[in-house]
């Protein structure tokens, strides 16, 4: 984060542990000691494969998941274990765009009513709400008559535009985007990513953008944090992590992205094949070893027993890997 900018959101050593069903099963650590900051007007991308804990991080910030340890500060206010009343106050500055645009919209309500709900909750008067809704519809590129229609009358991409308009309704400081394009066609994904980037720049918003694809995050984020098994593996400028990843897991994520060149795609597939094995007897625990050690082609003996900490690998990039020495 740019040191001249004050952090809007600070997450410090966040951990989330879920109890497992069954009396003798061990708890599951979904997030393990994650720390990051987001400045005003900045977008941080959190990237990882399914089950990496990235969405749990977002849900913890939103108050939908209770942290097991750590601290979260929003505009300097501790929201780690915020109650209902405190969350209502924060809601005006903290909005969300979920993955599935249809399930996040009430099918029984018109678009105008859906967009009015957060404004009514914030006690915005009727005339101001009507004016703001009209502007929101225009800002996300939908026709004015959309307010009279229902979610079922829109395509997936249009529904996500509506969800973005709803997130913008209360004029927040931070929007959390939890896999906002993964349920959309590739051609529509680009439109929504561009829309989010334009809205961020126009309104000076901060964003926490959760995704599993480095190539998508590259286009919208300023910085990227790569997460695996609930831990941050690498964090740095989005363009640098996409083009020159340092952690072996970041390299694997980069190799998973499709490219139009068949020859290059074959080379990437071969490189990725060596990173796909995870022997059951070598599953890492939450407290010992590197989470990625069983799949890492660069692993050393201490990777199995000593968890690496984030160290500065370049001027702007930090990596949790024994290849990069001790913490400085």
PDB file of C-alpha atoms in Angstrom:
ATOM      1  CA  UNK A   1       0.000   0.000   0.000  1.00  0.00           C
ATOM      2  CA  UNK A   2       1.156   3.538  -0.719  1.00  0.00           C
ATOM      3  CA  UNK A   3       2.445   4.824   2.593  1.00  0.00           C
ATOM      4  CA  UNK A   4       1.116   8.325   1.877  1.00  0.00           C
ATOM      5  CA  UNK A   5      -2.437   6.967   1.954  1.00  0.00           C
ATOM      6  CA  UNK A   6      -4.174   6.119   5.194  1.00  0.00           C
ATOM      7  CA  UNK A   7      -5.676   2.643   5.293  1.00  0.00           C
ATOM      8  CA  UNK A   8      -9.451   2.468   4.924  1.00  0.00           C
ATOM      9  CA  UNK A   9      -9.562  -1.215   5.885  1.00  0.00           C
ATOM     10  CA  UNK A  10      -6.958  -2.967   8.036  1.00  0.00           C
ATOM     11  CA  UNK A  11      -7.031  -6.730   8.604  1.00  0.00           C
ATOM     12  CA  UNK A  12      -4.532  -8.022  11.146  1.00  0.00           C
ATOM     13  CA  UNK A  13      -3.747 -11.716  11.695  1.00  0.00           C
ATOM     14  CA  UNK A  14      -7.288 -12.773  10.796  1.00  0.00           C
ATOM     15  CA  UNK A  15      -8.140 -16.413  11.468  1.00  0.00           C
ATOM     16  CA  UNK A  16     -11.415 -18.252  10.936  1.00  0.00           C
ATOM     17  CA  UNK A  17     -11.911 -21.787  12.266  1.00  0.00           C
ATOM     18  CA  UNK A  18     -15.053 -23.819  11.582  1.00  0.00           C
ATOM     19  CA  UNK A  19     -16.232 -26.651  13.787  1.00  0.00           C
ATOM     20  CA  UNK A  20     -16.555 -29.934  11.893  1.00  0.00           C
ATOM     21  CA  UNK A  21     -19.643 -32.120  11.937  1.00  0.00           C
ATOM     22  CA  UNK A  22     -19.057 -35.194  14.047  1.00  0.00           C
ATOM     23  CA  UNK A  23     -17.750 -35.543  17.556  1.00  0.00           C
ATOM     24  CA  UNK A  24     -14.253 -36.778  16.705  1.00  0.00           C
ATOM     25  CA  UNK A  25     -13.498 -34.624  13.680  1.00  0.00           C
ATOM     26  CA  UNK A  26     -10.981 -31.823  13.988  1.00  0.00           C
ATOM     27  CA  UNK A  27     -11.980 -28.184  13.386  1.00  0.00           C
ATOM     28  CA  UNK A  28     -11.236 -26.777   9.923  1.00  0.00           C
ATOM     29  CA  UNK A  29      -8.987 -23.712   9.644  1.00  0.00           C
ATOM     30  CA  UNK A  30     -10.349 -21.737   6.682  1.00  0.00           C
ATOM     31  CA  UNK A  31      -8.261 -18.581   7.245  1.00  0.00           C
ATOM     32  CA  UNK A  32      -4.927 -18.615   9.057  1.00  0.00           C
ATOM     33  CA  UNK A  33      -3.271 -15.358  10.135  1.00  0.00           C
ATOM     34  CA  UNK A  34      -4.113 -13.189   7.117  1.00  0.00           C
ATOM     35  CA  UNK A  35      -3.105  -9.516   7.181  1.00  0.00           C
ATOM     36  CA  UNK A  36      -3.596  -6.772   4.588  1.00  0.00           C
ATOM     37  CA  UNK A  37      -4.598  -3.140   4.153  1.00  0.00           C
ATOM     38  CA  UNK A  38      -6.665  -1.284   1.578  1.00  0.00           C
ATOM     39  CA  UNK A  39      -6.301   2.463   1.053  1.00  0.00           C
ATOM     40  CA  UNK A  40      -9.037   4.784  -0.186  1.00  0.00           C
ATOM     41  CA  UNK A  41      -9.421   4.465  -3.942  1.00  0.00           C
ATOM     42  CA  UNK A  42      -7.333   1.280  -4.032  1.00  0.00           C
ATOM     43  CA  UNK A  43      -8.341  -2.181  -5.241  1.00  0.00           C
ATOM     44  CA  UNK A  44      -6.836  -5.265  -3.617  1.00  0.00           C
ATOM     45  CA  UNK A  45      -7.392  -8.544  -5.434  1.00  0.00           C
ATOM     46  CA  UNK A  46      -7.491 -11.782  -3.421  1.00  0.00           C
ATOM     47  CA  UNK A  47      -6.811 -14.771  -5.657  1.00  0.00           C
ATOM     48  CA  UNK A  48      -6.784 -18.506  -5.038  1.00  0.00           C
ATOM     49  CA  UNK A  49      -8.331 -21.773  -6.134  1.00  0.00           C
ATOM     50  CA  UNK A  50     -11.599 -23.136  -4.743  1.00  0.00           C
ATOM     51  CA  UNK A  51     -11.341 -23.805  -1.013  1.00  0.00           C
ATOM     52  CA  UNK A  52      -8.406 -21.440  -0.505  1.00  0.00           C
ATOM     53  CA  UNK A  53     -10.315 -19.297   2.001  1.00  0.00           C
ATOM     54  CA  UNK A  54     -10.556 -16.159  -0.129  1.00  0.00           C
ATOM     55  CA  UNK A  55     -14.355 -15.844   0.085  1.00  0.00           C
ATOM     56  CA  UNK A  56     -14.248 -16.557   3.832  1.00  0.00           C
ATOM     57  CA  UNK A  57     -11.959 -13.543   4.226  1.00  0.00           C
ATOM     58  CA  UNK A  58     -14.501 -11.370   2.394  1.00  0.00           C
ATOM     59  CA  UNK A  59     -17.393 -12.752   4.433  1.00  0.00           C
ATOM     60  CA  UNK A  60     -15.507 -12.079   7.676  1.00  0.00           C
ATOM     61  CA  UNK A  61     -15.050  -8.430   6.693  1.00  0.00           C
ATOM     62  CA  UNK A  62     -18.776  -8.239   5.910  1.00  0.00           C
ATOM     63  CA  UNK A  63     -19.658  -9.718   9.300  1.00  0.00           C
ATOM     64  CA  UNK A  64     -21.198 -12.856   7.764  1.00  0.00           C
ATOM     65  CA  UNK A  65     -18.534 -15.091   9.361  1.00  0.00           C
ATOM     66  CA  UNK A  66     -17.286 -14.713  12.919  1.00  0.00           C
ATOM     67  CA  UNK A  67     -13.473 -14.470  13.206  1.00  0.00           C
ATOM     68  CA  UNK A  68     -11.713 -16.857  15.564  1.00  0.00           C
ATOM     69  CA  UNK A  69      -8.767 -14.504  16.084  1.00  0.00           C
ATOM     70  CA  UNK A  70      -7.278 -11.288  14.749  1.00  0.00           C
ATOM     71  CA  UNK A  71      -8.617  -7.779  14.272  1.00  0.00           C
ATOM     72  CA  UNK A  72     -10.413  -5.819  11.534  1.00  0.00           C
ATOM     73  CA  UNK A  73     -10.454  -2.024  11.492  1.00  0.00           C
ATOM     74  CA  UNK A  74     -12.661  -0.013   9.127  1.00  0.00           C
ATOM     75  CA  UNK A  75     -11.931   3.724   9.070  1.00  0.00           C
ATOM     76  CA  UNK A  76     -10.086   3.161  12.352  1.00  0.00           C
ATOM     77  CA  UNK A  77     -13.137   1.539  13.988  1.00  0.00           C
ATOM     78  CA  UNK A  78     -12.825  -2.008  15.292  1.00  0.00           C
ATOM     79  CA  UNK A  79     -15.480  -4.131  13.525  1.00  0.00           C
ATOM     80  CA  UNK A  80     -14.032  -7.566  14.391  1.00  0.00           C
ATOM     81  CA  UNK A  81     -16.975  -8.578  16.564  1.00  0.00           C
ATOM     82  CA  UNK A  82     -19.347  -5.731  15.720  1.00  0.00           C
ATOM     83  CA  UNK A  83     -22.951  -6.167  16.818  1.00  0.00           C
ATOM     84  CA  UNK A  84     -26.065  -5.492  14.764  1.00  0.00           C
ATOM     85  CA  UNK A  85     -26.269  -1.800  15.647  1.00  0.00           C
ATOM     86  CA  UNK A  86     -22.630  -1.125  14.807  1.00  0.00           C
ATOM     87  CA  UNK A  87     -22.927  -3.079  11.546  1.00  0.00           C
ATOM     88  CA  UNK A  88     -25.913  -0.942  10.487  1.00  0.00           C
ATOM     89  CA  UNK A  89     -23.749   2.157  10.880  1.00  0.00           C
ATOM     90  CA  UNK A  90     -20.936   0.573   8.860  1.00  0.00           C
ATOM     91  CA  UNK A  91     -23.350  -0.609   6.142  1.00  0.00           C
ATOM     92  CA  UNK A  92     -23.523   2.858   4.602  1.00  0.00           C
ATOM     93  CA  UNK A  93     -19.797   2.721   3.832  1.00  0.00           C
ATOM     94  CA  UNK A  94     -19.347  -0.990   3.130  1.00  0.00           C
ATOM     95  CA  UNK A  95     -21.238  -2.703   0.275  1.00  0.00           C
ATOM     96  CA  UNK A  96     -21.005  -6.054  -1.491  1.00  0.00           C
ATOM     97  CA  UNK A  97     -21.485  -7.600  -4.930  1.00  0.00           C
ATOM     98  CA  UNK A  98     -22.020 -11.360  -4.697  1.00  0.00           C
ATOM     99  CA  UNK A  99     -21.123 -14.101  -7.168  1.00  0.00           C
ATOM    100  CA  UNK A 100     -24.582 -15.107  -8.394  1.00  0.00           C
ATOM    101  CA  UNK A 101     -26.460 -12.008  -9.586  1.00  0.00           C
ATOM    102  CA  UNK A 102     -29.812 -13.809  -9.723  1.00  0.00           C
ATOM    103  CA  UNK A 103     -29.870 -15.355  -6.250  1.00  0.00           C
ATOM    104  CA  UNK A 104     -28.753 -12.030  -4.742  1.00  0.00           C
ATOM    105  CA  UNK A 105     -31.804 -10.224  -6.207  1.00  0.00           C
ATOM    106  CA  UNK A 106     -35.335 -10.775  -4.895  1.00  0.00           C
ATOM    107  CA  UNK A 107     -37.291 -12.121  -7.918  1.00  0.00           C
ATOM    108  CA  UNK A 108     -40.582 -10.802  -6.523  1.00  0.00           C
ATOM    109  CA  UNK A 109     -39.436  -7.161  -6.473  1.00  0.00           C
ATOM    110  CA  UNK A 110     -38.986  -4.705  -9.319  1.00  0.00           C
ATOM    111  CA  UNK A 111     -35.538  -3.282  -9.934  1.00  0.00           C
ATOM    112  CA  UNK A 112     -36.652   0.109  -8.665  1.00  0.00           C
ATOM    113  CA  UNK A 113     -37.788  -1.434  -5.370  1.00  0.00           C
ATOM    114  CA  UNK A 114     -34.555  -3.457  -5.057  1.00  0.00           C
ATOM    115  CA  UNK A 115     -32.451  -0.320  -5.494  1.00  0.00           C
ATOM    116  CA  UNK A 116     -34.651   1.645  -3.100  1.00  0.00           C
ATOM    117  CA  UNK A 117     -34.262  -0.856  -0.221  1.00  0.00           C
ATOM    118  CA  UNK A 118     -30.762   0.215   0.932  1.00  0.00           C
ATOM    119  CA  UNK A 119     -31.759   3.881   0.610  1.00  0.00           C
ATOM    120  CA  UNK A 120     -34.862   3.364   2.739  1.00  0.00           C
ATOM    121  CA  UNK A 121     -32.721   1.583   5.336  1.00  0.00           C
ATOM    122  CA  UNK A 122     -30.498   4.667   5.449  1.00  0.00           C
ATOM    123  CA  UNK A 123     -33.579   6.933   5.775  1.00  0.00           C
ATOM    124  CA  UNK A 124     -33.016   8.737   2.456  1.00  0.00           C
ATOM    125  CA  UNK A 125     -36.110  10.779   1.526  1.00  0.00           C
ATOM    126  CA  UNK A 126     -38.276   9.665  -1.405  1.00  0.00           C
ATOM    127  CA  UNK A 127     -37.355  12.407  -3.886  1.00  0.00           C
ATOM    128  CA  UNK A 128     -33.627  11.998  -3.292  1.00  0.00           C
ATOM    129  CA  UNK A 129     -33.975   8.211  -3.576  1.00  0.00           C
ATOM    130  CA  UNK A 130     -35.862   8.471  -6.886  1.00  0.00           C
ATOM    131  CA  UNK A 131     -33.219  10.781  -8.324  1.00  0.00           C
ATOM    132  CA  UNK A 132     -30.351   8.593  -7.124  1.00  0.00           C
ATOM    133  CA  UNK A 133     -31.927   5.414  -8.534  1.00  0.00           C
ATOM    134  CA  UNK A 134     -32.272   7.006 -11.954  1.00  0.00           C
ATOM    135  CA  UNK A 135     -28.607   7.993 -11.907  1.00  0.00           C
ATOM    136  CA  UNK A 136     -27.521   4.547 -10.738  1.00  0.00           C
ATOM    137  CA  UNK A 137     -29.334   2.865 -13.618  1.00  0.00           C
ATOM    138  CA  UNK A 138     -27.551   5.183 -16.063  1.00  0.00           C
ATOM    139  CA  UNK A 139     -24.173   4.700 -14.352  1.00  0.00           C
ATOM    140  CA  UNK A 140     -24.278   0.923 -14.871  1.00  0.00           C
ATOM    141  CA  UNK A 141     -25.408   1.196 -18.494  1.00  0.00           C
ATOM    142  CA  UNK A 142     -29.048   0.072 -18.257  1.00  0.00           C
ATOM    143  CA  UNK A 143     -32.096   1.753 -19.892  1.00  0.00           C
ATOM    144  CA  UNK A 144     -34.314   4.008 -17.716  1.00  0.00           C
ATOM    145  CA  UNK A 145     -37.316   1.648 -17.932  1.00  0.00           C
ATOM    146  CA  UNK A 146     -35.313  -1.032 -16.091  1.00  0.00           C
ATOM    147  CA  UNK A 147     -36.720   0.183 -12.784  1.00  0.00           C
ATOM    148  CA  UNK A 148     -40.164  -1.183 -13.716  1.00  0.00           C
ATOM    149  CA  UNK A 149     -38.916  -4.639 -14.709  1.00  0.00           C
ATOM    150  CA  UNK A 150     -38.060  -7.754 -12.669  1.00  0.00           C
ATOM    151  CA  UNK A 151     -34.764  -9.706 -12.343  1.00  0.00           C
ATOM    152  CA  UNK A 152     -36.050 -12.591 -14.506  1.00  0.00           C
ATOM    153  CA  UNK A 153     -36.360 -10.177 -17.448  1.00  0.00           C
ATOM    154  CA  UNK A 154     -32.605  -9.516 -17.543  1.00  0.00           C
ATOM    155  CA  UNK A 155     -29.564 -11.485 -18.674  1.00  0.00           C
ATOM    156  CA  UNK A 156     -26.858 -12.582 -16.223  1.00  0.00           C
ATOM    157  CA  UNK A 157     -24.620  -9.657 -17.106  1.00  0.00           C
ATOM    158  CA  UNK A 158     -27.475  -7.175 -16.732  1.00  0.00           C
ATOM    159  CA  UNK A 159     -28.395  -8.642 -13.341  1.00  0.00           C
ATOM    160  CA  UNK A 160     -24.835  -8.148 -12.179  1.00  0.00           C
ATOM    161  CA  UNK A 161     -25.041  -4.521 -13.324  1.00  0.00           C
ATOM    162  CA  UNK A 162     -28.152  -4.205 -11.153  1.00  0.00           C
ATOM    163  CA  UNK A 163     -26.284  -5.751  -8.217  1.00  0.00           C
ATOM    164  CA  UNK A 164     -23.474  -3.233  -8.737  1.00  0.00           C
ATOM    165  CA  UNK A 165     -26.013  -0.386  -8.825  1.00  0.00           C
ATOM    166  CA  UNK A 166     -27.467  -1.617  -5.521  1.00  0.00           C
ATOM    167  CA  UNK A 167     -23.978  -1.708  -3.980  1.00  0.00           C
ATOM    168  CA  UNK A 168     -23.428   1.887  -5.104  1.00  0.00           C
ATOM    169  CA  UNK A 169     -26.802   3.121  -3.835  1.00  0.00           C
ATOM    170  CA  UNK A 170     -25.600   4.121  -0.366  1.00  0.00           C
ATOM    171  CA  UNK A 171     -22.446   5.778  -1.760  1.00  0.00           C
ATOM    172  CA  UNK A 172     -20.007   3.454   0.064  1.00  0.00           C
ATOM    173  CA  UNK A 173     -16.281   3.917   0.625  1.00  0.00           C
ATOM    174  CA  UNK A 174     -15.497   0.217   0.045  1.00  0.00           C
ATOM    175  CA  UNK A 175     -17.150  -2.413  -2.153  1.00  0.00           C
ATOM    176  CA  UNK A 176     -16.403  -6.104  -1.634  1.00  0.00           C
ATOM    177  CA  UNK A 177     -16.741  -8.062  -4.876  1.00  0.00           C
ATOM    178  CA  UNK A 178     -16.954 -11.793  -4.131  1.00  0.00           C
ATOM    179  CA  UNK A 179     -16.314 -13.637  -7.421  1.00  0.00           C
ATOM    180  CA  UNK A 180     -18.487 -11.078  -9.270  1.00  0.00           C
ATOM    181  CA  UNK A 181     -17.826 -12.441 -12.781  1.00  0.00           C
ATOM    182  CA  UNK A 182     -17.249 -16.180 -12.311  1.00  0.00           C
ATOM    183  CA  UNK A 183     -20.900 -17.034 -13.104  1.00  0.00           C
ATOM    184  CA  UNK A 184     -20.866 -15.012 -16.348  1.00  0.00           C
ATOM    185  CA  UNK A 185     -19.847 -15.769 -19.933  1.00  0.00           C
ATOM    186  CA  UNK A 186     -16.309 -14.750 -20.906  1.00  0.00           C
ATOM    187  CA  UNK A 187     -17.474 -11.894 -23.149  1.00  0.00           C
ATOM    188  CA  UNK A 188     -19.651 -10.501 -20.352  1.00  0.00           C
ATOM    189  CA  UNK A 189     -16.879 -10.877 -17.761  1.00  0.00           C
ATOM    190  CA  UNK A 190     -14.775  -8.272 -19.535  1.00  0.00           C
ATOM    191  CA  UNK A 191     -17.687  -5.817 -19.613  1.00  0.00           C
ATOM    192  CA  UNK A 192     -18.349  -6.159 -15.888  1.00  0.00           C
ATOM    193  CA  UNK A 193     -14.648  -5.894 -14.973  1.00  0.00           C
ATOM    194  CA  UNK A 194     -14.344  -2.734 -17.071  1.00  0.00           C
ATOM    195  CA  UNK A 195     -17.513  -1.341 -15.481  1.00  0.00           C
ATOM    196  CA  UNK A 196     -16.155  -1.954 -11.974  1.00  0.00           C
ATOM    197  CA  UNK A 197     -12.845  -0.291 -12.850  1.00  0.00           C
ATOM    198  CA  UNK A 198     -14.646   2.730 -14.346  1.00  0.00           C
ATOM    199  CA  UNK A 199     -16.945   3.083 -11.338  1.00  0.00           C
ATOM    200  CA  UNK A 200     -14.008   2.808  -8.929  1.00  0.00           C
ATOM    201  CA  UNK A 201     -12.148   5.576 -10.740  1.00  0.00           C
ATOM    202  CA  UNK A 202     -15.215   7.803 -11.122  1.00  0.00           C
ATOM    203  CA  UNK A 203     -16.320   7.610  -7.486  1.00  0.00           C
ATOM    204  CA  UNK A 204     -12.912   7.094  -5.849  1.00  0.00           C
ATOM    205  CA  UNK A 205     -13.997   3.800  -4.300  1.00  0.00           C
ATOM    206  CA  UNK A 206     -11.854   1.186  -2.622  1.00  0.00           C
ATOM    207  CA  UNK A 207     -12.470  -2.454  -3.576  1.00  0.00           C
ATOM    208  CA  UNK A 208     -11.716  -5.904  -2.249  1.00  0.00           C
ATOM    209  CA  UNK A 209     -11.962  -8.066  -5.373  1.00  0.00           C
ATOM    210  CA  UNK A 210     -12.104 -11.832  -4.803  1.00  0.00           C
ATOM    211  CA  UNK A 211     -11.453 -14.140  -7.780  1.00  0.00           C
ATOM    212  CA  UNK A 212      -9.721 -17.346  -8.834  1.00  0.00           C
ATOM    213  CA  UNK A 213      -8.238 -15.991 -12.077  1.00  0.00           C
ATOM    214  CA  UNK A 214      -5.082 -13.858 -12.004  1.00  0.00           C
ATOM    215  CA  UNK A 215      -5.766 -12.528 -15.511  1.00  0.00           C
ATOM    216  CA  UNK A 216      -9.096 -11.027 -14.403  1.00  0.00           C
ATOM    217  CA  UNK A 217      -7.682  -9.496 -11.225  1.00  0.00           C
ATOM    218  CA  UNK A 218      -4.815  -8.010 -13.236  1.00  0.00           C
ATOM    219  CA  UNK A 219      -7.258  -5.723 -15.069  1.00  0.00           C
ATOM    220  CA  UNK A 220      -9.037  -4.316 -12.034  1.00  0.00           C
ATOM    221  CA  UNK A 221      -6.672  -4.509  -9.028  1.00  0.00           C
ATOM    222  CA  UNK A 222      -3.732  -2.354  -7.996  1.00  0.00           C
ATOM    223  CA  UNK A 223      -2.311  -5.071  -5.727  1.00  0.00           C
ATOM    224  CA  UNK A 224      -2.881  -8.819  -5.515  1.00  0.00           C
ATOM    225  CA  UNK A 225      -2.719 -11.190  -2.546  1.00  0.00           C
ATOM    226  CA  UNK A 226      -2.405 -14.865  -3.527  1.00  0.00           C
ATOM    227  CA  UNK A 227      -4.042 -17.147  -0.942  1.00  0.00           C
ATOM    228  CA  UNK A 228      -3.697 -20.921  -0.440  1.00  0.00           C
ATOM    229  CA  UNK A 229      -5.181 -22.999   2.405  1.00  0.00           C
ATOM    230  CA  UNK A 230      -6.126 -19.816   4.242  1.00  0.00           C
ATOM    231  CA  UNK A 231      -2.638 -18.246   4.153  1.00  0.00           C
ATOM    232  CA  UNK A 232      -1.186 -15.433   2.039  1.00  0.00           C
ATOM    233  CA  UNK A 233       1.519 -16.874  -0.212  1.00  0.00           C
ATOM    234  CA  UNK A 234       2.456 -13.699  -2.085  1.00  0.00           C
ATOM    235  CA  UNK A 235       1.347 -10.072  -2.193  1.00  0.00           C
ATOM    236  CA  UNK A 236       2.432  -7.262  -4.485  1.00  0.00           C
ATOM    237  CA  UNK A 237       1.513  -5.181  -7.556  1.00  0.00           C
ATOM    238  CA  UNK A 238      -1.127  -6.964  -9.642  1.00  0.00           C
ATOM    239  CA  UNK A 239       0.739  -6.593 -12.913  1.00  0.00           C
ATOM    240  CA  UNK A 240       3.965  -7.932 -11.422  1.00  0.00           C
ATOM    241  CA  UNK A 241       2.343 -10.980  -9.828  1.00  0.00           C
ATOM    242  CA  UNK A 242       0.553 -11.761 -13.098  1.00  0.00           C
ATOM    243  CA  UNK A 243       3.610 -11.316 -15.317  1.00  0.00           C
ATOM    244  CA  UNK A 244       6.395 -12.456 -12.991  1.00  0.00           C
ATOM    245  CA  UNK A 245       5.042 -14.485 -10.037  1.00  0.00           C
ATOM    246  CA  UNK A 246       7.607 -15.553  -7.437  1.00  0.00           C
ATOM    247  CA  UNK A 247       5.906 -18.096  -5.176  1.00  0.00           C
ATOM    248  CA  UNK A 248       5.578 -21.582  -6.748  1.00  0.00           C
ATOM    249  CA  UNK A 249       1.837 -21.508  -6.075  1.00  0.00           C
ATOM    250  CA  UNK A 250       1.484 -18.148  -7.839  1.00  0.00           C
ATOM    251  CA  UNK A 251       3.381 -19.679 -10.767  1.00  0.00           C
ATOM    252  CA  UNK A 252       0.871 -22.558 -10.795  1.00  0.00           C
ATOM    253  CA  UNK A 253      -2.085 -20.153 -10.832  1.00  0.00           C
ATOM    254  CA  UNK A 254      -0.514 -18.192 -13.673  1.00  0.00           C
ATOM    255  CA  UNK A 255       0.066 -21.390 -15.656  1.00  0.00           C
ATOM    256  CA  UNK A 256      -3.606 -22.324 -15.232  1.00  0.00           C
ATOM    257  CA  UNK A 257      -4.740 -19.315 -17.269  1.00  0.00           C
ATOM    258  CA  UNK A 258      -5.606 -20.137 -20.894  1.00  0.00           C
ATOM    259  CA  UNK A 259      -3.666 -18.457 -23.710  1.00  0.00           C
ATOM    260  CA  UNK A 260      -4.541 -18.356 -27.443  1.00  0.00           C
ATOM    261  CA  UNK A 261      -1.137 -19.708 -28.580  1.00  0.00           C
ATOM    262  CA  UNK A 262      -1.367 -23.573 -28.809  1.00  0.00           C
ATOM    263  CA  UNK A 263       2.394 -24.055 -28.402  1.00  0.00           C
ATOM    264  CA  UNK A 264       2.575 -21.816 -25.360  1.00  0.00           C
ATOM    265  CA  UNK A 265      -0.545 -23.451 -23.939  1.00  0.00           C
ATOM    266  CA  UNK A 266       1.082 -26.899 -24.190  1.00  0.00           C
ATOM    267  CA  UNK A 267       4.153 -25.618 -22.343  1.00  0.00           C
ATOM    268  CA  UNK A 268       1.967 -24.113 -19.611  1.00  0.00           C
ATOM    269  CA  UNK A 269       0.027 -27.375 -19.281  1.00  0.00           C
ATOM    270  CA  UNK A 270       3.261 -29.341 -18.821  1.00  0.00           C
ATOM    271  CA  UNK A 271       4.481 -26.864 -16.216  1.00  0.00           C
ATOM    272  CA  UNK A 272       1.164 -27.106 -14.379  1.00  0.00           C
ATOM    273  CA  UNK A 273       1.071 -30.915 -14.367  1.00  0.00           C
ATOM    274  CA  UNK A 274       3.940 -31.091 -11.878  1.00  0.00           C
ATOM    275  CA  UNK A 275       2.046 -28.936  -9.420  1.00  0.00           C
ATOM    276  CA  UNK A 276      -1.206 -30.876  -9.264  1.00  0.00           C
ATOM    277  CA  UNK A 277      -0.321 -33.740  -6.931  1.00  0.00           C
ATOM    278  CA  UNK A 278      -1.331 -33.616  -3.283  1.00  0.00           C
ATOM    279  CA  UNK A 279      -0.673 -36.995  -1.562  1.00  0.00           C
ATOM    280  CA  UNK A 280      -3.267 -37.649   1.136  1.00  0.00           C
ATOM    281  CA  UNK A 281      -0.577 -38.628   3.642  1.00  0.00           C
ATOM    282  CA  UNK A 282       1.144 -35.279   3.126  1.00  0.00           C
ATOM    283  CA  UNK A 283      -1.763 -32.924   3.785  1.00  0.00           C
ATOM    284  CA  UNK A 284      -0.409 -29.906   5.736  1.00  0.00           C
ATOM    285  CA  UNK A 285      -1.860 -28.928   9.079  1.00  0.00           C
ATOM    286  CA  UNK A 286      -2.880 -25.445  10.118  1.00  0.00           C
ATOM    287  CA  UNK A 287       0.153 -24.970  12.365  1.00  0.00           C
ATOM    288  CA  UNK A 288       3.140 -26.748  10.811  1.00  0.00           C
ATOM    289  CA  UNK A 289       4.849 -26.507   7.488  1.00  0.00           C
ATOM    290  CA  UNK A 290       4.155 -24.577   4.327  1.00  0.00           C
ATOM    291  CA  UNK A 291       0.563 -25.152   3.144  1.00  0.00           C
ATOM    292  CA  UNK A 292       1.843 -25.746  -0.397  1.00  0.00           C
ATOM    293  CA  UNK A 293       4.797 -28.014   0.389  1.00  0.00           C
ATOM    294  CA  UNK A 294       3.269 -31.306  -0.815  1.00  0.00           C
ATOM    295  CA  UNK A 295       2.675 -29.861  -4.305  1.00  0.00           C
ATOM    296  CA  UNK A 296       5.743 -27.661  -4.579  1.00  0.00           C
ATOM    297  CA  UNK A 297       8.493 -28.671  -7.047  1.00  0.00           C
ATOM    298  CA  UNK A 298      10.971 -26.491  -5.110  1.00  0.00           C
ATOM    299  CA  UNK A 299      10.272 -27.963  -1.669  1.00  0.00           C
ATOM    300  CA  UNK A 300      13.022 -28.480   0.874  1.00  0.00           C
ATOM    301  CA  UNK A 301      13.092 -30.633   4.006  1.00  0.00           C
ATOM    302  CA  UNK A 302      12.129 -27.764   6.323  1.00  0.00           C
ATOM    303  CA  UNK A 303       9.102 -26.888   4.193  1.00  0.00           C
ATOM    304  CA  UNK A 304       7.251 -29.804   5.795  1.00  0.00           C
ATOM    305  CA  UNK A 305       7.766 -28.651   9.374  1.00  0.00           C
ATOM    306  CA  UNK A 306       8.502 -24.900   9.357  1.00  0.00           C
ATOM    307  CA  UNK A 307       5.836 -22.464   8.187  1.00  0.00           C
ATOM    308  CA  UNK A 308       7.416 -19.607   6.196  1.00  0.00           C
ATOM    309  CA  UNK A 309       6.546 -15.995   7.001  1.00  0.00           C
ATOM    310  CA  UNK A 310       6.061 -13.195   4.490  1.00  0.00           C
ATOM    311  CA  UNK A 311       9.422 -11.694   3.534  1.00  0.00           C
ATOM    312  CA  UNK A 312      10.285  -8.852   1.188  1.00  0.00           C
ATOM    313  CA  UNK A 313      11.437 -10.429  -2.090  1.00  0.00           C
ATOM    314  CA  UNK A 314      11.470  -7.229  -4.184  1.00  0.00           C
ATOM    315  CA  UNK A 315      10.826  -3.569  -3.451  1.00  0.00           C
ATOM    316  CA  UNK A 316       7.060  -4.100  -3.704  1.00  0.00           C
ATOM    317  CA  UNK A 317       6.461  -7.852  -3.412  1.00  0.00           C
ATOM    318  CA  UNK A 318       6.444 -10.066  -0.313  1.00  0.00           C
ATOM    319  CA  UNK A 319       6.503 -13.874  -0.456  1.00  0.00           C
ATOM    320  CA  UNK A 320       5.902 -16.582   2.169  1.00  0.00           C
ATOM    321  CA  UNK A 321       8.491 -19.073   0.923  1.00  0.00           C
ATOM    322  CA  UNK A 322      11.760 -20.499   2.299  1.00  0.00           C
ATOM    323  CA  UNK A 323      13.367 -19.821  -1.087  1.00  0.00           C
ATOM    324  CA  UNK A 324      13.476 -16.163  -0.099  1.00  0.00           C
ATOM    325  CA  UNK A 325      15.266 -16.450   3.239  1.00  0.00           C
ATOM    326  CA  UNK A 326      14.423 -15.246   6.692  1.00  0.00           C
ATOM    327  CA  UNK A 327      12.145 -12.413   7.687  1.00  0.00           C
ATOM    328  CA  UNK A 328      13.779  -8.985   7.469  1.00  0.00           C
TER     329      UNK A 328
END
